[in-house]
Short mmCIF file of C-alpha atoms in Angstrom, two decimals:
data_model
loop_
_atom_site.label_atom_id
_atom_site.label_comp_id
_atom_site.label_asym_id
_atom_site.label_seq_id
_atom_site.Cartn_x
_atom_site.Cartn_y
_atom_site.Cartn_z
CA UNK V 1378 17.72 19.37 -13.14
CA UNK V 1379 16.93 17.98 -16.58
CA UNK V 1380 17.28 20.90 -18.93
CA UNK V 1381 15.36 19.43 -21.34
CA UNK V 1382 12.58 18.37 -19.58
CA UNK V 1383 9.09 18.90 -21.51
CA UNK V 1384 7.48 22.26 -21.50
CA UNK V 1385 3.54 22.74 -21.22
CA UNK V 1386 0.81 25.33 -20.96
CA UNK V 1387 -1.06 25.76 -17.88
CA UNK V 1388 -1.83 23.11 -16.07
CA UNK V 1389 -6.03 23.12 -15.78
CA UNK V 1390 -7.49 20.24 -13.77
CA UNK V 1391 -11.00 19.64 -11.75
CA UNK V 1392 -10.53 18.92 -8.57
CA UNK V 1393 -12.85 16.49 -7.31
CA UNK V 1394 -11.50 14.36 -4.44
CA UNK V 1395 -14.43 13.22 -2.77
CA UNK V 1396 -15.56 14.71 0.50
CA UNK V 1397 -14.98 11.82 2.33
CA UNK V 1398 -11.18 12.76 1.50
CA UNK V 1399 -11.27 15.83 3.71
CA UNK V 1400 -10.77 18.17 0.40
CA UNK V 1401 -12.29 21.65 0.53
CA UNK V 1402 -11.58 22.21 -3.39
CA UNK V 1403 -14.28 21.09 -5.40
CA UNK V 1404 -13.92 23.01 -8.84
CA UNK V 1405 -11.90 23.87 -11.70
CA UNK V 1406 -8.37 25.34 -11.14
CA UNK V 1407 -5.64 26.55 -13.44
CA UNK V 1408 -1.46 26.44 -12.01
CA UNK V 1409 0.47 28.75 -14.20
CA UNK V 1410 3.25 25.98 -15.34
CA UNK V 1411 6.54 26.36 -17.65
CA UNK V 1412 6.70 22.95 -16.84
CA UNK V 1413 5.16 19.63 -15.18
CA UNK V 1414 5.18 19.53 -11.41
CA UNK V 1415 8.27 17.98 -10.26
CA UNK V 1416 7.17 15.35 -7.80
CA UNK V 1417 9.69 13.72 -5.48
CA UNK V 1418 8.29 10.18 -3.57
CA UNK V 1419 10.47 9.90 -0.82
CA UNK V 1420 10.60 6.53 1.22
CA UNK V 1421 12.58 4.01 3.71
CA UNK V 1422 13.95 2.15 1.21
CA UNK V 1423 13.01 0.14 -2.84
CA UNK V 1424 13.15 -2.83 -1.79
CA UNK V 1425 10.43 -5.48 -2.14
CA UNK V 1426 6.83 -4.88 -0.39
CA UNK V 1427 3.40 -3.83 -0.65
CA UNK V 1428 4.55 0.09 -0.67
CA UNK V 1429 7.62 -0.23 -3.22
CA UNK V 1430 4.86 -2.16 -5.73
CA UNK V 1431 3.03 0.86 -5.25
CA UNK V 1432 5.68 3.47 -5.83
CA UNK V 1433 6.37 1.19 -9.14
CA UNK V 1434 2.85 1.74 -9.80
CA UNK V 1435 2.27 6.09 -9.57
CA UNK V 1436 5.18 6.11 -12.14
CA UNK V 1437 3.31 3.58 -14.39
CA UNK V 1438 -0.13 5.43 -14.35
CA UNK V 1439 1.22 8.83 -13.38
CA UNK V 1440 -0.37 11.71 -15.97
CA UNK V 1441 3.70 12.30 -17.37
CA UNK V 1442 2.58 15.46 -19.70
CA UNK V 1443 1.55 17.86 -15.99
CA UNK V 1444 3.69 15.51 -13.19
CA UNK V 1445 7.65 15.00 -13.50
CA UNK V 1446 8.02 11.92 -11.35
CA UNK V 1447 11.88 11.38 -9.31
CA UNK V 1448 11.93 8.97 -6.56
CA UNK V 1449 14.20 8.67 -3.40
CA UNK V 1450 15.20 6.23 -0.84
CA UNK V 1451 16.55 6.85 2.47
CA UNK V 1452 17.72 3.71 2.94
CA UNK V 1453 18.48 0.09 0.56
CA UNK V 1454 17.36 -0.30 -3.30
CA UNK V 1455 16.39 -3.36 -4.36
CA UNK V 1456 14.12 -4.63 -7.85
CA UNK V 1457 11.50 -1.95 -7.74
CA UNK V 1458 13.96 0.92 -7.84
CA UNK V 1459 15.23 -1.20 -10.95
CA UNK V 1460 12.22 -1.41 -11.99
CA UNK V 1461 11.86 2.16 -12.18
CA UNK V 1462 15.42 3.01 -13.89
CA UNK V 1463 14.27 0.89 -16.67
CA UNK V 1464 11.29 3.09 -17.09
CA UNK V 1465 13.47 6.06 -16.95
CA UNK V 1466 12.88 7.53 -13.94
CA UNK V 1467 15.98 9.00 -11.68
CA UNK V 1468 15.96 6.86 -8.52
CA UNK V 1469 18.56 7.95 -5.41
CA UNK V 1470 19.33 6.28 -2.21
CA UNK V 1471 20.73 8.83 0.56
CA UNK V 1472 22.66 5.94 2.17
CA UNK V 1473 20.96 6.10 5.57
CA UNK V 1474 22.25 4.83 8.30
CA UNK V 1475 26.25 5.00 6.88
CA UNK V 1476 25.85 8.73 6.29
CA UNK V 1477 24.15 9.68 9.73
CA UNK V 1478 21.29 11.67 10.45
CA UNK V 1479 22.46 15.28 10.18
CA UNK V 1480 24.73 14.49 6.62
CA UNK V 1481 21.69 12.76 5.24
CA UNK V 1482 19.19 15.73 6.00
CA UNK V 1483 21.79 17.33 4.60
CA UNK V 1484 21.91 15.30 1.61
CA UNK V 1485 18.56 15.54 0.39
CA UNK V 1486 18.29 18.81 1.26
CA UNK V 1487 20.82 19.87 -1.57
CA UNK V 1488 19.48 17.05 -3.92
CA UNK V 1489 15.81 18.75 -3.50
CA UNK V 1490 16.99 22.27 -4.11
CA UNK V 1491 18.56 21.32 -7.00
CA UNK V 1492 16.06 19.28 -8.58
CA UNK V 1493 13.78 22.13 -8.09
CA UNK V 1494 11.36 20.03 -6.61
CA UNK V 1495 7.96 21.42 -6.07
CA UNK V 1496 6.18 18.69 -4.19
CA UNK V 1497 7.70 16.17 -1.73
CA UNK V 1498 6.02 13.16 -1.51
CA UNK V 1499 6.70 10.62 2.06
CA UNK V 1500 5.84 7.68 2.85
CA UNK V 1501 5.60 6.71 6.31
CA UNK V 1502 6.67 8.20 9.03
CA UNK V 1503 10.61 7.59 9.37
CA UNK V 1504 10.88 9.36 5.74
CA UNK V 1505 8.67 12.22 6.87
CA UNK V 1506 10.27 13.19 9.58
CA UNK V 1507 13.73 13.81 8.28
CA UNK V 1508 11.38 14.45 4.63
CA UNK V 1509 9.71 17.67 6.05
CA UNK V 1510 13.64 19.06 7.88
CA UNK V 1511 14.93 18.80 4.52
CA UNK V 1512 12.06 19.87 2.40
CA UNK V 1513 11.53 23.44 4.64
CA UNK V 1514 15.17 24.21 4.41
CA UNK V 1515 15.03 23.40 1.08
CA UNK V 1516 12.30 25.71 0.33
CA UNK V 1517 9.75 23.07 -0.87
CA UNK V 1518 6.23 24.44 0.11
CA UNK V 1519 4.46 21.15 -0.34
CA UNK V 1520 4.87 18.32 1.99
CA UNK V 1521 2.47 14.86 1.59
CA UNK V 1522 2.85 12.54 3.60
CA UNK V 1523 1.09 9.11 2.85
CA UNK V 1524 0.52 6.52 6.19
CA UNK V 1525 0.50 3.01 4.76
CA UNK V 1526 -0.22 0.98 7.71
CA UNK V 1527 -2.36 2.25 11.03
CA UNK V 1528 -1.33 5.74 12.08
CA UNK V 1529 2.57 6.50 12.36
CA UNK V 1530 3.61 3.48 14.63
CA UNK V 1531 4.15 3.05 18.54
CA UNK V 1532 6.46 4.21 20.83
CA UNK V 1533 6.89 7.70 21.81
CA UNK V 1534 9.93 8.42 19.36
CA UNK V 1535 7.31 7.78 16.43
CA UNK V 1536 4.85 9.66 17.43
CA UNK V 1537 7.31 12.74 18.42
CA UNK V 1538 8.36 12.72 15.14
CA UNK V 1539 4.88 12.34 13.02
CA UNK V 1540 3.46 15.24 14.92
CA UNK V 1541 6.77 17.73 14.35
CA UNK V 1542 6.75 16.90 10.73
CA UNK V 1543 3.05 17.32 10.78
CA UNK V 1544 3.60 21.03 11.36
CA UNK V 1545 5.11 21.18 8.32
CA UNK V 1546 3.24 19.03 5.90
CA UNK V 1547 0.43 20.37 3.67
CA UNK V 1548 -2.02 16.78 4.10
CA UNK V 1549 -1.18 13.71 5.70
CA UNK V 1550 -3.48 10.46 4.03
CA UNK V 1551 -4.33 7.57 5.35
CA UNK V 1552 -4.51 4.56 2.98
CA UNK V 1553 -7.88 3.66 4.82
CA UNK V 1554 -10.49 5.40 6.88
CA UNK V 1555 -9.12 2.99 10.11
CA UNK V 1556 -5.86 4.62 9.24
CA UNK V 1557 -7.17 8.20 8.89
CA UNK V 1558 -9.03 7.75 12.17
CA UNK V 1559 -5.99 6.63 14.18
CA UNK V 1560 -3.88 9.45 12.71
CA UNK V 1561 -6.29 12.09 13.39
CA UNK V 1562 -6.05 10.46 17.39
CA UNK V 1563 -2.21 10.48 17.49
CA UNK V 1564 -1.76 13.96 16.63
CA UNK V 1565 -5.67 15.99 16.92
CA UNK V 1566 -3.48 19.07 16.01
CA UNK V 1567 -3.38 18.18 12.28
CA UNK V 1568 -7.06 16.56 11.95
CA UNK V 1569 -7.73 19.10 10.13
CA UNK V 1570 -5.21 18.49 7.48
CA UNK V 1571 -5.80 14.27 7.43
CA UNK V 1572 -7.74 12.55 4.72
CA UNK V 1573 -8.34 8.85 3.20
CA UNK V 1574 -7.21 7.90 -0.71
CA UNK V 1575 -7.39 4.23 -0.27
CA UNK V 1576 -4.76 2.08 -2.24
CA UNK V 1577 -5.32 0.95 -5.59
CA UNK V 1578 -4.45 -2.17 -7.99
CA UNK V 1579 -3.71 -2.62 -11.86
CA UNK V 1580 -7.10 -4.30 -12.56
CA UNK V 1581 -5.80 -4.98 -15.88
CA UNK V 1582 -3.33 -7.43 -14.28
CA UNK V 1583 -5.23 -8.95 -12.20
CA UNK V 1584 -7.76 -10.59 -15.20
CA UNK V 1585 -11.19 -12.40 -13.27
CA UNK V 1586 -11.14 -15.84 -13.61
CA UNK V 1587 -13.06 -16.65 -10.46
CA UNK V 1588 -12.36 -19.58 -7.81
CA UNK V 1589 -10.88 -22.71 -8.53
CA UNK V 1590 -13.59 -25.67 -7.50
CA UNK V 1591 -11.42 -27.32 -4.68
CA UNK V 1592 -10.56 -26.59 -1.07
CA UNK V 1593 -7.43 -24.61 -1.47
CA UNK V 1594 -6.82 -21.51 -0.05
CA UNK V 1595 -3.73 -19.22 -0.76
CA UNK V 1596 -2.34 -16.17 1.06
CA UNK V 1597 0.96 -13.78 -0.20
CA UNK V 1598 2.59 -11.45 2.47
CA UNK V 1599 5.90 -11.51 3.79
CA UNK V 1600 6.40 -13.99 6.27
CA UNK V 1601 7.23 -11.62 9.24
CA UNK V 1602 5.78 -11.30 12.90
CA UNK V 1603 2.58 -9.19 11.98
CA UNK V 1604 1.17 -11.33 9.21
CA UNK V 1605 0.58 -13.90 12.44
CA UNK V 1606 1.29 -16.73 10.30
CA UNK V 1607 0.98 -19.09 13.70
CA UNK V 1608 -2.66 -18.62 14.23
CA UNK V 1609 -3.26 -19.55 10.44
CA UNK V 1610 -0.74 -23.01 10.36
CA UNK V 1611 -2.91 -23.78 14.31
CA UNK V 1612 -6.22 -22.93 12.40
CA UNK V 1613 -4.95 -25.01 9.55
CA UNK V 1614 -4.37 -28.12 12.04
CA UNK V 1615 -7.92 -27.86 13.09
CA UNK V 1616 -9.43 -27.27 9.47
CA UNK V 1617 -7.67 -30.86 8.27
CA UNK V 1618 -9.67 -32.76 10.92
CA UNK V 1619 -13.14 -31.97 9.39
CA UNK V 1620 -11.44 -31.12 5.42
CA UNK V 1621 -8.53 -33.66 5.05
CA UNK V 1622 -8.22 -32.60 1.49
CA UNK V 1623 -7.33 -28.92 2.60
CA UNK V 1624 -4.24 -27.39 1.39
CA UNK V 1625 -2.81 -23.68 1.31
CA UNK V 1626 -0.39 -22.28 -0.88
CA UNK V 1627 2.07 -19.81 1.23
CA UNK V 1628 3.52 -17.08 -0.91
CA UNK V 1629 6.10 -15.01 0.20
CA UNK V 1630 9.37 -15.13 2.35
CA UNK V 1631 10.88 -13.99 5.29
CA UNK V 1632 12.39 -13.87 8.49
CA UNK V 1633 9.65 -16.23 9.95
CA UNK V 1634 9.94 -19.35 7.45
CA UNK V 1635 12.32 -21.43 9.34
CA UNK V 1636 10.45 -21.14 12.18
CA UNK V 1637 6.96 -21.39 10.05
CA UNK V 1638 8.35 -24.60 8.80
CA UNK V 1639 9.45 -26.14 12.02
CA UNK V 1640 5.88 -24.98 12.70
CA UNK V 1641 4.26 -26.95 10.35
CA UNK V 1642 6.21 -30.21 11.10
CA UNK V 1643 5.41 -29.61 15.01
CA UNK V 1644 2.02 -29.30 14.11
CA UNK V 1645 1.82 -32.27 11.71
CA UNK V 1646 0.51 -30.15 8.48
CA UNK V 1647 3.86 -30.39 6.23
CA UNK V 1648 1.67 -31.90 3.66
CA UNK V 1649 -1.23 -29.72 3.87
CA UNK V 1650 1.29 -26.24 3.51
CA UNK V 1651 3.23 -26.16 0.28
CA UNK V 1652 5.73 -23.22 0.48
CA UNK V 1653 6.32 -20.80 -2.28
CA UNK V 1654 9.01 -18.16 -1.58
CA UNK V 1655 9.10 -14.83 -3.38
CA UNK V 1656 6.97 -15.15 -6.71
CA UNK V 1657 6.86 -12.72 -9.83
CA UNK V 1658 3.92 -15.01 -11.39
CA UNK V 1659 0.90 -14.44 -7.99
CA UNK V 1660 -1.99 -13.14 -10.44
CA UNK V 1661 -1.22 -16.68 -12.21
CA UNK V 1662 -1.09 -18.45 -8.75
CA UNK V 1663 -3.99 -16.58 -7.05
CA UNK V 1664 -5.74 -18.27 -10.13
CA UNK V 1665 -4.97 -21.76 -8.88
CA UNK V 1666 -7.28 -21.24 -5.90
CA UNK V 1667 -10.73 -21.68 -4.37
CA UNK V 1668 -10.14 -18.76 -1.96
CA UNK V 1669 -7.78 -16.23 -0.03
CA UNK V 1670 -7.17 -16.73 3.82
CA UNK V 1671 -5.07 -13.81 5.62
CA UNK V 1672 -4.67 -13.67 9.73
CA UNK V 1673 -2.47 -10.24 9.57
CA UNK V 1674 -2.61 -9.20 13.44
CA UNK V 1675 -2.80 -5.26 11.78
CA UNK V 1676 -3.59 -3.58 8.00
CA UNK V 1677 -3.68 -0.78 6.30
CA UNK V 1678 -4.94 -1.61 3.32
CA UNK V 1679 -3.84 -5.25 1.56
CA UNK V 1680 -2.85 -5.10 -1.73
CA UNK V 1681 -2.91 -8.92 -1.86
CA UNK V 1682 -6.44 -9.04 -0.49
CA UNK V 1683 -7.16 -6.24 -3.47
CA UNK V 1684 -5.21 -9.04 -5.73
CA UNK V 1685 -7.20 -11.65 -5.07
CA UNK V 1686 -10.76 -10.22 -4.92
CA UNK V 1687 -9.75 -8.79 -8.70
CA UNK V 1688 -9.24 -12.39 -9.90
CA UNK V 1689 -12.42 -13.49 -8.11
CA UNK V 1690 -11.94 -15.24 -5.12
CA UNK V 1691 -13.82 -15.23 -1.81
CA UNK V 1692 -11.93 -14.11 1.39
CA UNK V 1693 -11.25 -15.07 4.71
CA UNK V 1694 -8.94 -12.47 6.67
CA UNK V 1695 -9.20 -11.07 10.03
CA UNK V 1696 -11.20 -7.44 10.84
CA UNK V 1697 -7.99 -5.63 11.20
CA UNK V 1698 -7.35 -2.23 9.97
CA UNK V 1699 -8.73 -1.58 6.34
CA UNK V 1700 -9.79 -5.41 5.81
CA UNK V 1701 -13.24 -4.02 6.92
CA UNK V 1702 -13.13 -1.67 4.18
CA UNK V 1703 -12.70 -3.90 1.36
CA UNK V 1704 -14.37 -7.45 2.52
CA UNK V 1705 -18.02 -7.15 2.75
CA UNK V 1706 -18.81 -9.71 5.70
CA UNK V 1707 -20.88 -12.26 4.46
CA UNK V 1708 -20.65 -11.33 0.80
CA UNK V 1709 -17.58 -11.70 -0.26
CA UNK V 1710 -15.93 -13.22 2.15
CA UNK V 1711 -15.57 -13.86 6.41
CA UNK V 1712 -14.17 -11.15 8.72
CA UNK V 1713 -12.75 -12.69 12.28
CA UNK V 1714 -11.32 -11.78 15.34
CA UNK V 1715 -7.24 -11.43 14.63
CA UNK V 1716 -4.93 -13.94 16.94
CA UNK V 1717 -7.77 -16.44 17.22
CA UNK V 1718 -7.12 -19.89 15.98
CA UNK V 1719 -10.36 -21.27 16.87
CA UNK V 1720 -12.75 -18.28 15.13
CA UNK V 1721 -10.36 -18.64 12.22
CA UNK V 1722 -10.49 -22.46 11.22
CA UNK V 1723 -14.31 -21.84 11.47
CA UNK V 1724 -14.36 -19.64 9.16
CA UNK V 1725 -12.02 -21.76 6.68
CA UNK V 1726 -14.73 -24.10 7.24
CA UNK V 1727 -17.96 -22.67 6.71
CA UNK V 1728 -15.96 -21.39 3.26
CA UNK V 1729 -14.97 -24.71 2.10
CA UNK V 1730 -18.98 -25.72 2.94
CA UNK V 1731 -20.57 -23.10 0.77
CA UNK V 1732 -18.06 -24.11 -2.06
CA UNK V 1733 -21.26 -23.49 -4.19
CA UNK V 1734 -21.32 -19.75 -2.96
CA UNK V 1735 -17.61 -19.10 -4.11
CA UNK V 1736 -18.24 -17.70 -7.95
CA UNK V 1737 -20.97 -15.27 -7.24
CA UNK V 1738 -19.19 -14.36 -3.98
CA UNK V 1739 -15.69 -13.66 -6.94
CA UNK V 1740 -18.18 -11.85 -8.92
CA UNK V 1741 -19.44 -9.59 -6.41
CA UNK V 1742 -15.65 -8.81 -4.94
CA UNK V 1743 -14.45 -8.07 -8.77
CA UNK V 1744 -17.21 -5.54 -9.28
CA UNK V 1745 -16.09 -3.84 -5.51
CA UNK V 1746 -12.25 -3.90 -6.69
CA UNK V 1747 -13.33 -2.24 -10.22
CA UNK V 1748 -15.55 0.46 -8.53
CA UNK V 1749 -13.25 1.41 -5.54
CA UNK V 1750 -9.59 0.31 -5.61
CA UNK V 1751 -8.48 1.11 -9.61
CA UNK V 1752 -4.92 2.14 -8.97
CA UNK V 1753 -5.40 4.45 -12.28
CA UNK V 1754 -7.87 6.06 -9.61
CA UNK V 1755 -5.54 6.30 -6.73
CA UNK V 1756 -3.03 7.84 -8.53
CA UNK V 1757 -5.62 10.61 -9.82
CA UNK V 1758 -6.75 11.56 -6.52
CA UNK V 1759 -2.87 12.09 -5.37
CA UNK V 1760 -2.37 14.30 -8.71
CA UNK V 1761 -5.53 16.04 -7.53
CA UNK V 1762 -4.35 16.72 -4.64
CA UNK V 1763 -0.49 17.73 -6.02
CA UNK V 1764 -2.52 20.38 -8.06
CA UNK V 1765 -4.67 21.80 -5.08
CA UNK V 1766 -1.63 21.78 -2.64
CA UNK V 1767 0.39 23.85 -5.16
CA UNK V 1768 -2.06 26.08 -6.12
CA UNK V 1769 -2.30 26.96 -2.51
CA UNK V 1770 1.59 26.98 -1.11
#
């Protein structure tokens, strides 16, 4: 433990998570504190993706005078978890899978005792489950567990393990209501304790420009199996024949891009798909386009989606998960079936046809992002909830 880590009166903050949220707490409250919360965000590994930038980001906007912030990796570190040592933040990896399963409970067990951590923070289910062993046997008394995708995965191994380290876990959030909802199916014996804090972006990154007056799309995931990046290059090859002047702008690698570009050749759209790779400059390329176009076959909630509607563009993405949630059909942007080629270059389409439509349809999605998904936000509903889970352990 860091002997000399600030010391502050008590800690007085207003709890008011929204009841949507599931809280019960809905008033004043004062923890008794020698010192901030220690706060320990546990996850599969720091490497790059849509829940590391997010880790990156509760240390950015986290309240540092009440929360003491350490963050852990079961697994690989990559450039977020440097990203975090050059803010000064302690960042571990437990070594997982070269220690085994027993040592590495084992591990973290020890490292959480001695940090004296008071709230353990997972993310996902993997983390939680071997999260909560250690945490109990450490003698944490606050467990969160965060689902960033929809529910705690398939198979029967999965959901075995979410609904043990349920038992043990003070809330369990869902980055979207869809998410929430699915949780609260997979294991009704913690309903009770499941709520929705939907993800948030650095709006002050993300600067509105609006949509670019021309007919190309762009869309920034990692090219892997659930992003369905098929349907899009086969909705593509139909969108050409009525827009010859299409193009999209693919950011992101992955697994899939060998066999995305073979795609592309097969499919005779080389020219109309310009590949990226990894890119630390998107809020300068999401500004280079008329609109965003996602065919994810599953969500929880899209940061890139959140991205893009910040700088103003219209969307096209399929009703999956949390899309539903942030894209209001028809206003700022098209909802479609997922894994449907057809329904999707229609939609590509009709966007490219109400060109005209696209800046009030950039204004309307940068008002929604500044209202609802403020990452300064997010991370003050998790603190909220930090103080009302101590307060009761």
């Amino acid at each position: 433990m860091n002997v000399n880590s600030p010391r502050i009166e008590n800690l007085r903050m207003t709890v008011t998570i929204d009841k949507k949220f599931g809280a019960d707490l809905q008033t004043d409250i004062e923890i008794p504190c020698h010192r901030p919360i220690r706060i320990c965000h546990l996850s599969m590994t720091l490497k790059t993706g849509g829940l590391e930038r997010l880790l990156v980001d509760f240390a950015r906007f986290h309240n540092s005078e009440h929360f003491h912030l350490q963050f852990v990796a079961l697994g690989e570190l990559g450039p977020p978890a440097d990203d975090l040592r050059a803010a000064g933040f302690d960042v571990r990896t437990i070594g997982m899978p070269t220690t085994g399963k027993a040592a590495a409970i084992q591990i973290l067990r020890n490292y959480l005792k001695q940090e004296e951590i008071d709230v353990l923070h997972t993310h996902n289910t993997y983390p939680h489950f071997y999260g909560a062993m250690a945490a109990r046997w450490a003698g944490v008394k606050t467990i969160i567990n965060t689902q960033h995708g929809r529910g705690c995965g398939t198979g029967w191994k999965s959901l075995w393990q979410f609904r043990l380290a349920n038992r043990l876990t003070s809330r369990i959030v869902g980055v979207s209501e869809d998410a929430r909802r699915l949780c609260q199916e997979q294991d009704p014996g913690s309903a009770g304790r499941m709520m929705c804090i939907w993800n948030g972006i650095d709006i002050d990154r993300f600067q509105f420009t609006g949509p670019k007056p021309a007919p190309i799309a762009i869309s920034v995931a990692r090219l892997s199996p659930e992003k369905d990046y098929p349907t899009l290059f086969r909705a593509i090859r139909k969108v050409v024949v009525v827009h010859p002047g299409f193009r999209l702008k693919l950011v992101g690698d992955g697994k899939e891009r060998a066999m995305l570009e073979k795609l592309a050749a097969d499919l005779r759209i080389t020219k109309h798909v310009e590949f990226l790779g990894e890119r630390k400059d998107v809020p300068d390329l999401l500004r280079t386009a008329g609109f965003y176009v996602s065919s994810s076959k599953t969500e929880g909630i899209s940061l890139t989606l959140l991205e893009a509607m910040a700088v103003g563009l219209p969307i096209v993405t399929t009703a999956v998960g949390g899309n539903p949630e942030i894209v209001l059909d028809g206003v700022t942007g098209t909802l479609v079936p997922p894994m449907d080629p057809d329904a999707l270059a229609s939609a590509i389409i009709d966007m490219i046809d109400r060109h005209e439509e696209w800046q009030h349809m950039g204004e309307i999605a940068r008002l929604r992002i500044e209202q609802n998904f403020s990452v300064r936000n997010m991370v003050a509903n998790y603190e909220r909830l930090y103080a009302e889970c101590h307060l009761k352990a």
